[in-house]
Short mmCIF file of C-alpha atoms in Angstrom, two decimals:
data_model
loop_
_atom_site.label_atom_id
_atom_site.label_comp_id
_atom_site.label_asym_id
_atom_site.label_seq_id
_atom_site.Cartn_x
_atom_site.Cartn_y
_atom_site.Cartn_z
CA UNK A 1 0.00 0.00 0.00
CA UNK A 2 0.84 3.40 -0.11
CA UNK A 3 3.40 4.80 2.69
CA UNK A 4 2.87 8.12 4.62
CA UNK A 5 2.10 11.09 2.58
CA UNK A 6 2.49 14.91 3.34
CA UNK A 7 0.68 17.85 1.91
CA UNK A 8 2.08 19.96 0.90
CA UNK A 9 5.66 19.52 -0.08
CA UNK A 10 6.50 22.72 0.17
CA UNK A 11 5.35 26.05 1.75
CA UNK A 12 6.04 29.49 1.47
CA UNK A 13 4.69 32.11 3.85
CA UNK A 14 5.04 35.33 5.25
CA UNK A 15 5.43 36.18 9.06
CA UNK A 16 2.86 36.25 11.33
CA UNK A 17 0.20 34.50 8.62
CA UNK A 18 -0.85 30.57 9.82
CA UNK A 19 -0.29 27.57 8.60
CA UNK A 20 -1.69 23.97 8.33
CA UNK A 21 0.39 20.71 7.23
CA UNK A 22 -1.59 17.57 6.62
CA UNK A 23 -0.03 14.19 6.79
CA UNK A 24 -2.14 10.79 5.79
CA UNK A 25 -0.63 8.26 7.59
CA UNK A 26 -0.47 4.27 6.47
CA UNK A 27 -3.62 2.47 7.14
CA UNK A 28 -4.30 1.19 10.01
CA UNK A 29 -1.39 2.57 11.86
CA UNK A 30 -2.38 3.56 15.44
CA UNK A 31 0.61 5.69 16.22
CA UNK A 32 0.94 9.22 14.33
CA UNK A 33 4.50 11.63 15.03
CA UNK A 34 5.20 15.03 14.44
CA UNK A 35 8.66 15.99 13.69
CA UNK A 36 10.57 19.31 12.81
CA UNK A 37 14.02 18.92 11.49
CA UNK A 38 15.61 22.46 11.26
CA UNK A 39 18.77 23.58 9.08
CA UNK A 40 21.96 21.67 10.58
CA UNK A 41 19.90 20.01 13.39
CA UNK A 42 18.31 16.35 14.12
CA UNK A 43 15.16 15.72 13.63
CA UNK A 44 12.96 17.61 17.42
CA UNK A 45 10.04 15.19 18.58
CA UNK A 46 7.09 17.82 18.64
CA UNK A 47 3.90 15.21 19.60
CA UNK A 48 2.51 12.00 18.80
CA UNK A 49 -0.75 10.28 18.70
CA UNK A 50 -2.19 6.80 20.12
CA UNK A 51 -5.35 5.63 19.27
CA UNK A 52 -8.16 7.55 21.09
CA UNK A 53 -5.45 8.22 24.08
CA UNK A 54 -4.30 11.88 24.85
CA UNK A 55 -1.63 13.04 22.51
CA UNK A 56 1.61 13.80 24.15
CA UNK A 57 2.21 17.27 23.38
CA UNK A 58 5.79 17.49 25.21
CA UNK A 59 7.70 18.48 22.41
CA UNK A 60 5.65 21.49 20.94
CA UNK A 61 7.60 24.43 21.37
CA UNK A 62 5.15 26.93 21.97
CA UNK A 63 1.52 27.70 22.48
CA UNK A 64 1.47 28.77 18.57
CA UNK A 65 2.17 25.13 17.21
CA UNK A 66 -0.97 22.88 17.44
CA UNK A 67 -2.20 19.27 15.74
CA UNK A 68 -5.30 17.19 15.73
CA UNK A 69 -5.86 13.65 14.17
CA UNK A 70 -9.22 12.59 13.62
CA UNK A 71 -9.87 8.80 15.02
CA UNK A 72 -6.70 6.87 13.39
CA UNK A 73 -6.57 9.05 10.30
CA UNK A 74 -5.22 12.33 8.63
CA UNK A 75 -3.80 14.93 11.14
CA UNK A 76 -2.81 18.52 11.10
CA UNK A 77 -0.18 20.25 12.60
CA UNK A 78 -0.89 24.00 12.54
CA UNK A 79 1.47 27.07 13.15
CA UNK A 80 -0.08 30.30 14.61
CA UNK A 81 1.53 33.16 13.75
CA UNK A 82 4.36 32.17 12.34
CA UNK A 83 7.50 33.02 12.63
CA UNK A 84 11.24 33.00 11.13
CA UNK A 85 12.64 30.42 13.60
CA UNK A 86 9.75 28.27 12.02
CA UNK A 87 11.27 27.37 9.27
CA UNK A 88 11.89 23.72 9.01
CA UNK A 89 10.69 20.51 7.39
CA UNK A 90 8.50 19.06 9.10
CA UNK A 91 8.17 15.68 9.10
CA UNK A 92 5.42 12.83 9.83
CA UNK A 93 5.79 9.57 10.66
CA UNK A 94 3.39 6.16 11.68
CA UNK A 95 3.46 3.29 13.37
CA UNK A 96 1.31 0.15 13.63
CA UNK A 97 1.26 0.61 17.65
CA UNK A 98 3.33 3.30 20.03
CA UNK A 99 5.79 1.07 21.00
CA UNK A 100 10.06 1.52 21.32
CA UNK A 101 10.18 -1.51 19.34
CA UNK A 102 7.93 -0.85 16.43
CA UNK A 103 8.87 0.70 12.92
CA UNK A 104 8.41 4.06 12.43
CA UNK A 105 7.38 5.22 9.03
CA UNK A 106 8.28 8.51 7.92
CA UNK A 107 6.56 10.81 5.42
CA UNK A 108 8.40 12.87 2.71
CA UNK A 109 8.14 16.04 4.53
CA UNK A 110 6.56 19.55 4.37
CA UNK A 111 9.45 22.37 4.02
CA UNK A 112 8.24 25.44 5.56
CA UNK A 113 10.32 29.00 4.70
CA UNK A 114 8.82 31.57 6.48
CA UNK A 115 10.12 35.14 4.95
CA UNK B 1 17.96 14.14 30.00
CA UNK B 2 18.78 12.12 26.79
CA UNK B 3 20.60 13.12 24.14
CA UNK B 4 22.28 11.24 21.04
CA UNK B 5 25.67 12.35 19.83
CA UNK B 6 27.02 12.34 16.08
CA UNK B 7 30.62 13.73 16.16
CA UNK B 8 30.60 13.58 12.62
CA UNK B 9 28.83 15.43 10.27
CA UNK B 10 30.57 14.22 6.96
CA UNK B 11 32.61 11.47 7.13
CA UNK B 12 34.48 10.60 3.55
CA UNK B 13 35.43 7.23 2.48
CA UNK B 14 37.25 5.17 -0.69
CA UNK B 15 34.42 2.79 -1.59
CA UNK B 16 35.75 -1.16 -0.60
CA UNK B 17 37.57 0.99 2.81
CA UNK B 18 35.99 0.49 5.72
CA UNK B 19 33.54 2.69 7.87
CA UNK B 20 32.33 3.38 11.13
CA UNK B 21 29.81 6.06 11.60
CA UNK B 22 29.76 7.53 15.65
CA UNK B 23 26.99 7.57 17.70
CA UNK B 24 26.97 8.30 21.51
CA UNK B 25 24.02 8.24 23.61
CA UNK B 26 23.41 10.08 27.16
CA UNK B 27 20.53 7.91 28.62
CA UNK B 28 20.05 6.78 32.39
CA UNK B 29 18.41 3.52 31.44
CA UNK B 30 18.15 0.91 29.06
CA UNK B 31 17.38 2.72 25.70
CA UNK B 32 16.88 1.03 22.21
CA UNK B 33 19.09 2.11 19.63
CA UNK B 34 18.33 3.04 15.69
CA UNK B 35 19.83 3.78 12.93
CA UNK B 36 17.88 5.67 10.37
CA UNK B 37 19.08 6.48 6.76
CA UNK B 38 18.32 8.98 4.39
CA UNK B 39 19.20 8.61 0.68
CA UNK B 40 19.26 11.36 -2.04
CA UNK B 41 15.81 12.44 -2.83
CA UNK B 42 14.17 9.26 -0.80
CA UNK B 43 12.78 9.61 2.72
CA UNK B 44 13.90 8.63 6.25
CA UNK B 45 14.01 5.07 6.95
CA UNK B 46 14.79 2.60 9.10
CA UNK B 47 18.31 0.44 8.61
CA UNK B 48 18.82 -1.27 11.75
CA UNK B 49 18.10 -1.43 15.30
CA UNK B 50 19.22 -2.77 18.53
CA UNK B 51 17.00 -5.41 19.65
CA UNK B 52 16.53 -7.57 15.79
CA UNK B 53 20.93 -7.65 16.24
CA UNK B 54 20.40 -7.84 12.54
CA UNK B 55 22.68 -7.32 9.52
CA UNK B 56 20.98 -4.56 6.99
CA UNK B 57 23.10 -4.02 3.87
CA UNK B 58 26.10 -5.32 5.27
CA UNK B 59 26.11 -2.81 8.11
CA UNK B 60 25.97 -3.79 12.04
CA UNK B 61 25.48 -2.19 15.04
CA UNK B 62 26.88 -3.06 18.20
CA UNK B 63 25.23 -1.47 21.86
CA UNK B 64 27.98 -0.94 23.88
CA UNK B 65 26.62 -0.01 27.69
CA UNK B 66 29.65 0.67 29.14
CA UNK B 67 30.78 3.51 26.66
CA UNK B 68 27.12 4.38 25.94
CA UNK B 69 27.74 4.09 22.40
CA UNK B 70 25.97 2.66 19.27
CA UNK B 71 28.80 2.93 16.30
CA UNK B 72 27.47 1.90 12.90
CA UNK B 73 30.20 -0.37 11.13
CA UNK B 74 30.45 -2.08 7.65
CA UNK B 75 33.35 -3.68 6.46
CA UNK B 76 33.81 -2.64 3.25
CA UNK B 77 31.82 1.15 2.07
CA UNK B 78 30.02 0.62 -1.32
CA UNK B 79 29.13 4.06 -3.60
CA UNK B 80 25.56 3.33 -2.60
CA UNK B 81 25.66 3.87 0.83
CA UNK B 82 26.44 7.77 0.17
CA UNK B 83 23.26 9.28 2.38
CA UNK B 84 22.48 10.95 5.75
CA UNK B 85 22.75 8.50 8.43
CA UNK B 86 20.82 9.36 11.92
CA UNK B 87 21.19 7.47 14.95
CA UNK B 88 18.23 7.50 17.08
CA UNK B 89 17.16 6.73 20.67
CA UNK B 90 13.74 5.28 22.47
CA UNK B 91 12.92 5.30 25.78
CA UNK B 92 11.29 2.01 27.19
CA UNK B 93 8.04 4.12 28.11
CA UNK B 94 8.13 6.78 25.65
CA UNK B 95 8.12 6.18 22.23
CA UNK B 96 9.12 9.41 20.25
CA UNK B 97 12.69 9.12 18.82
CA UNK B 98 15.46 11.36 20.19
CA UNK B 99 17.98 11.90 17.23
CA UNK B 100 21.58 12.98 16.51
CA UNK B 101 22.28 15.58 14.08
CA UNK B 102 23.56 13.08 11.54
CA UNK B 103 26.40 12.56 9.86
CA UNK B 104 26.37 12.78 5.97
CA UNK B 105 28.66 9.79 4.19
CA UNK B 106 30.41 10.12 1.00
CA UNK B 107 32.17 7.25 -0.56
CA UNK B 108 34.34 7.99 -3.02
CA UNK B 109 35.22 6.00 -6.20
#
C-alpha cells in the first residue's frame, strides 16, 4: 500500500500569517508523530498520537504550534503566527502501535520558509 | 535528559575501505538504539536497530553499555551507501525518537 504522505511539499509564507500541514498516515497505523528537522539540526520530537489516548504534546515548542488527528486518520499540525525560527521541514511519521520496538514510518516532509 | 551524539557530520570514504559512523548516547536507562538512513531524494528510513541484532546491507550495530555508544560499522563502504545517516534513541516508556544531528557519508570511487 501506499506509505505516509504529506501535503504539501512545500510552503512558502510570510510572518505572522498561519499555517496547516496535513499528513495521511499508512492504514491502520495507530501511532501518528510530528517531527521538525531544522537547518543543521536532528530531527525535534514535537507530539505523537495513540489511538483515542491523549496526545503527548511534550515536544511542541510553543503555544502557537498545534495538531489534531481525527480517530486513526489524517492529522494537522498548525502554526499560529508564524514566525522565522519556524522554518523547518517538518516531518510525519506512523506506526502500527506506540511502541520503542515498532517501525516508524516517515513521510516525505513539508518544508516550511517563512520570509 | 537524553541526548544522542554524532561527532561527525561528513565522514568521507574510498568505496571497498571500511567505515564506522559515531553515535553516543546520554541515557540513564536501558534505551533502544536506531539507525535511520536517508538517501538522495528518498525519505527517512529505518536500517537497523538494537533489539533484531540484525545485519541490513552489510552494516551492524553493536550497543555498547559501558561507553554508551551505538557505532554503525560495515566492512567494506560501497558508492551506494552515500546518504544521511541518523542514529536514534527510544525510551522504554516513551516512544518518540530522540535523534543525533547526523552525519552525511560520502564514498568515493
Amino acid at each position: 500500500g501506499a506509505g505516509v504522505s504529506q501535503s504539501p511539499s512545500n510552503k512558502v509564507t510570510e510572518k505572522g500569517k498561519d499555517v496547516e500541514l496535513r499528513c495521511d498516515p499508512i492504514s491502520g497505523h495507530t501511532a501518528l508523530y510530528w517531527y521538525r528537522q531544522r537547518l543543521g539540526q536532528g530531527l525535534e520530537f514535537l507530539i505523537y498520537f495513540q489511538g483515542n489516548s491523549a496526545p503527548d504534546k511534550s515536544g511542541l515548542p510553543s503555544d502557537r504550534f498545534s495538531a489534531e488527528r481525527t480517530g486513526e486518520s489524517v492529522s494537522t499540525l498548525t502554526i499560529q503566527r508564524t514566525q522565522q525560527e519556524d522554518s523547518a521541514v517538518y516531518l510525519c511519521a506512523s506506526s502500527v502501535i506506540a511502541s520503542y520496538t515498532d517501525t516508524q514510518y516517515f513521510g516525505p516532509g513539508t518544508r516550511l520558509t517563512v520570509l | 535528559a537524553q541526548r544522542v551524539t554524532q561527532p561527525e557530520k561528513l565522514l568521507s570514504v574510498f568505496k571497498g575501505a571500511p567505515v564506522e559512523l559515531k553515535c553516543n548516547y546520554s541515557y540513564s536507562g536501558s534505551p533502544e538504539l536506531f539507525w535511520y538512513v536517508q538517501y538522495s531524494r528518498q525519505r527517512l528510513q529505518l536500517l537497523l536497530r538494537h533489539i533484531s541484532r540484525e545485519s541490513i546491507k552489510g552494516f551492524t550495530a553493536d550497543l555498547n553499555k559501558g561507553e554508551t555508544s551505538f557505532h554503525l560499522k560495515k566492512p567494506f563502504a560501497q558508492e551506494e551507501d552515500s546518504a544521511m545517516y541518523y542514529c536514534a534513541l527510544s525510551d522504554h516508556g516513551n516512544t518518540p525518537l530522540v535523534f543525533g544531528k547526523g552525519t552525511r557519508l560520502s564514498v568515493i570511487a
